[in-house]
């Protein structure tokens, strides 16, 4: 079922057997009768990054009912569905390796468990566009023109037919995908109105297959999977536009403690809440786990760089009178890094902090009455989080959800306490109040009356130089948790809500965009990033790069700020 693309076929036949550079001749746009094929960038050799191609189908001819993309969230959901369909089409049709290096590769950036705004498939104006990469085939450095013809004129049109036309799909499945995403977005937007910061729907599957596999844990012979079910008096209900009535556990604003014995599912619950800032594909198990969009996971991160952050709410003057109102270090400790992570998140608008004892610095979290007795307050620079969480909520309206199996001192400040027992949540706030009466602590609060100031820093433009050697701009994502920005390596390994490599890539590009457009105007970091996010709302991810790319996914402002804050070249006024 090859398509006749006379001009492309003619070139491929002509350059067959020639040096790889001859492939440059195929750059351009071809009309197939069904779609437009655009060869946007041709790789320099078979081992280089593969060539970038795109196809455009007239939206009307693709046949998708307009209600499937009638709003922004629906459009993003449908685009996501189509990128995944394209990916499955590749798996079914493309024959794979066809020579040296990346020869034979066809790939699209389809995403994982989350449904993110991306630019792999775009519905824009009158067009449905898919962007993908192709490893143009070669034997050594010799063009395999006939193989390229099979790929581009045979396999590719077949993939396009399978993925980009409504008639090839099960209409019910497409609709379910779009409606599920719409429901999740709706639910997230409703949290605030009900005084909630998170919702975990009954029946949700929270555990994942492994630390490196985000798919849901599967029940098996020796594997029990316990679906989530809300305790009766934390249960709330929502009417979703598509799914209708759903019930589940609502976590109210304020300070929520998740307690329980080891291995009883505390961290698993918190991780699901962390990911609840994103929408999930149907079948993920977390389609009804939603969290305030401004939720930020906070952890200790010793060794990180910090530039002039006010950590004084948590850390007073350090030995040898190093002030902490504009604290800088090349090598933060566990507690100073955790304090900096909180203050930086607050600076760009965090409304909910998510903290797990597993990844916290002990001295940042607790200081009990015996230790208060031995080490007086004026000899301990650290004010533990327990003495600041209430002020943070009272003064700034910022809630906290905290996993803490190790210290009952937190009972004093908790509004809500959830006990995990064999993966079942129990609501134990009342019981905790009784324990507090029976066993009153003699711990003295040390946090003062107010939380303290959350300053806005102004990054200096010279912080951001992406040049390297002879290259003007060299920005590279080195895996999910690292970016090379010019000569500056950015370590994101502790940024836990960064979930997709394409977000990482977008962050690298977004830093450059921020530096070019907003860092020079004396704006604060928050002002600059808010403007950048508004630009993304208007122009989409394509504004971030000067060429046509299909491998970007939208990051949140928090992960973007986290990357900037971890640039060792960062200087603020
Ligand atoms: P904790 O933080 O309380 O020590 P974790 O959340 O780390 O416990 O969970 C311990 C183990 O139990 C993990 O391997 C996790 O995958 C598994 N687990 C958690 N929740 C469930 C569940 N609902 N059903 C089955 N296994 C679960
Ligand atoms: Mg744990």
Short mmCIF file of N, CA, C and O and ligand atoms in Angstrom, two decimals, residues 207 217 223-226 261-268 271 358 423, ligand 1:
data_model
loop_
_atom_site.label_atom_id
_atom_site.label_comp_id
_atom_site.label_asym_id
_atom_site.label_seq_id
_atom_site.Cartn_x
_atom_site.Cartn_y
_atom_site.Cartn_z
N UNK A 207 -0.20 1.66 44.51
CA UNK A 207 1.17 1.15 44.37
C UNK A 207 1.56 0.95 42.91
O UNK A 207 0.72 0.65 42.08
N UNK A 217 0.73 -1.61 40.04
CA UNK A 217 1.08 -2.94 40.54
C UNK A 217 -0.03 -3.90 40.15
O UNK A 217 -1.21 -3.59 40.30
N UNK A 223 0.95 -11.70 45.16
CA UNK A 223 0.90 -10.24 45.18
C UNK A 223 -0.53 -9.76 45.39
O UNK A 223 -1.38 -9.92 44.51
N UNK A 224 -0.78 -9.22 46.59
CA UNK A 224 -2.09 -8.63 46.84
C UNK A 224 -2.02 -7.15 46.49
O UNK A 224 -1.04 -6.50 46.80
N UNK A 225 -3.04 -6.65 45.85
CA UNK A 225 -3.11 -5.21 45.60
C UNK A 225 -4.40 -4.70 46.24
O UNK A 225 -5.49 -5.14 45.89
N UNK A 226 -4.23 -3.81 47.22
CA UNK A 226 -5.40 -3.33 47.96
C UNK A 226 -5.87 -2.00 47.37
O UNK A 226 -5.14 -1.01 47.42
N UNK A 261 2.60 2.11 60.78
CA UNK A 261 3.81 1.30 60.87
C UNK A 261 4.55 1.26 59.54
O UNK A 261 3.99 1.61 58.50
N UNK A 262 5.79 0.85 59.59
CA UNK A 262 6.60 0.71 58.39
C UNK A 262 5.95 -0.27 57.42
O UNK A 262 5.32 -1.24 57.84
N UNK A 263 6.07 0.00 56.14
CA UNK A 263 5.55 -0.87 55.07
C UNK A 263 4.03 -0.95 55.04
O UNK A 263 3.48 -1.88 54.48
N UNK A 264 3.34 -0.01 55.65
CA UNK A 264 1.88 -0.07 55.61
C UNK A 264 1.27 0.84 54.54
O UNK A 264 0.07 1.03 54.50
N UNK A 265 2.13 1.44 53.71
CA UNK A 265 1.61 2.17 52.56
C UNK A 265 1.57 3.69 52.70
O UNK A 265 0.91 4.37 51.92
N UNK A 266 2.31 4.25 53.66
CA UNK A 266 2.30 5.71 53.85
C UNK A 266 2.94 6.43 52.66
O UNK A 266 2.35 7.35 52.09
N UNK A 267 4.15 6.03 52.34
CA UNK A 267 4.86 6.72 51.26
C UNK A 267 4.15 6.51 49.92
O UNK A 267 4.15 7.41 49.07
N UNK A 268 3.56 5.35 49.75
CA UNK A 268 2.84 5.08 48.50
C UNK A 268 1.68 6.06 48.34
O UNK A 268 1.44 6.58 47.25
N UNK A 271 3.16 9.50 47.51
CA UNK A 271 3.64 9.57 46.12
C UNK A 271 2.49 9.74 45.14
O UNK A 271 2.59 10.47 44.15
N UNK A 358 10.89 9.74 55.07
CA UNK A 358 11.93 8.91 54.42
C UNK A 358 13.00 9.77 53.76
O UNK A 358 14.15 9.35 53.63
N UNK A 423 -2.40 -0.96 54.27
CA UNK A 423 -2.81 -0.22 53.07
C UNK A 423 -4.21 0.36 53.16
O UNK A 423 -4.72 0.91 52.18
P1 LIG B 1 5.64 2.92 54.31
O1 LIG B 1 5.97 4.25 53.74
O2 LIG B 1 4.44 2.95 55.18
O3 LIG B 1 6.80 2.29 55.00
P2 LIG B 1 5.33 2.08 51.56
O4 LIG B 1 4.33 3.03 51.05
O5 LIG B 1 6.73 2.27 51.15
O6 LIG B 1 5.24 1.91 53.14
O7 LIG B 1 4.81 0.66 51.08
C1 LIG B 1 5.49 -0.55 51.38
C2 LIG B 1 5.26 -1.55 50.26
O8 LIG B 1 3.88 -1.87 50.15
C3 LIG B 1 5.68 -1.05 48.90
O9 LIG B 1 6.41 -2.05 48.25
C4 LIG B 1 4.38 -0.77 48.17
O10 LIG B 1 4.48 -1.00 46.80
C5 LIG B 1 3.43 -1.76 48.81
N1 LIG B 1 2.07 -1.22 48.82
C6 LIG B 1 1.69 0.02 49.18
N2 LIG B 1 0.36 0.19 49.06
C7 LIG B 1 -0.12 -0.99 48.60
C8 LIG B 1 -1.43 -1.47 48.28
N3 LIG B 1 -2.50 -0.67 48.38
N4 LIG B 1 -1.55 -2.74 47.83
C9 LIG B 1 -0.46 -3.53 47.70
N5 LIG B 1 0.77 -3.15 47.99
C10 LIG B 1 0.98 -1.90 48.44
#
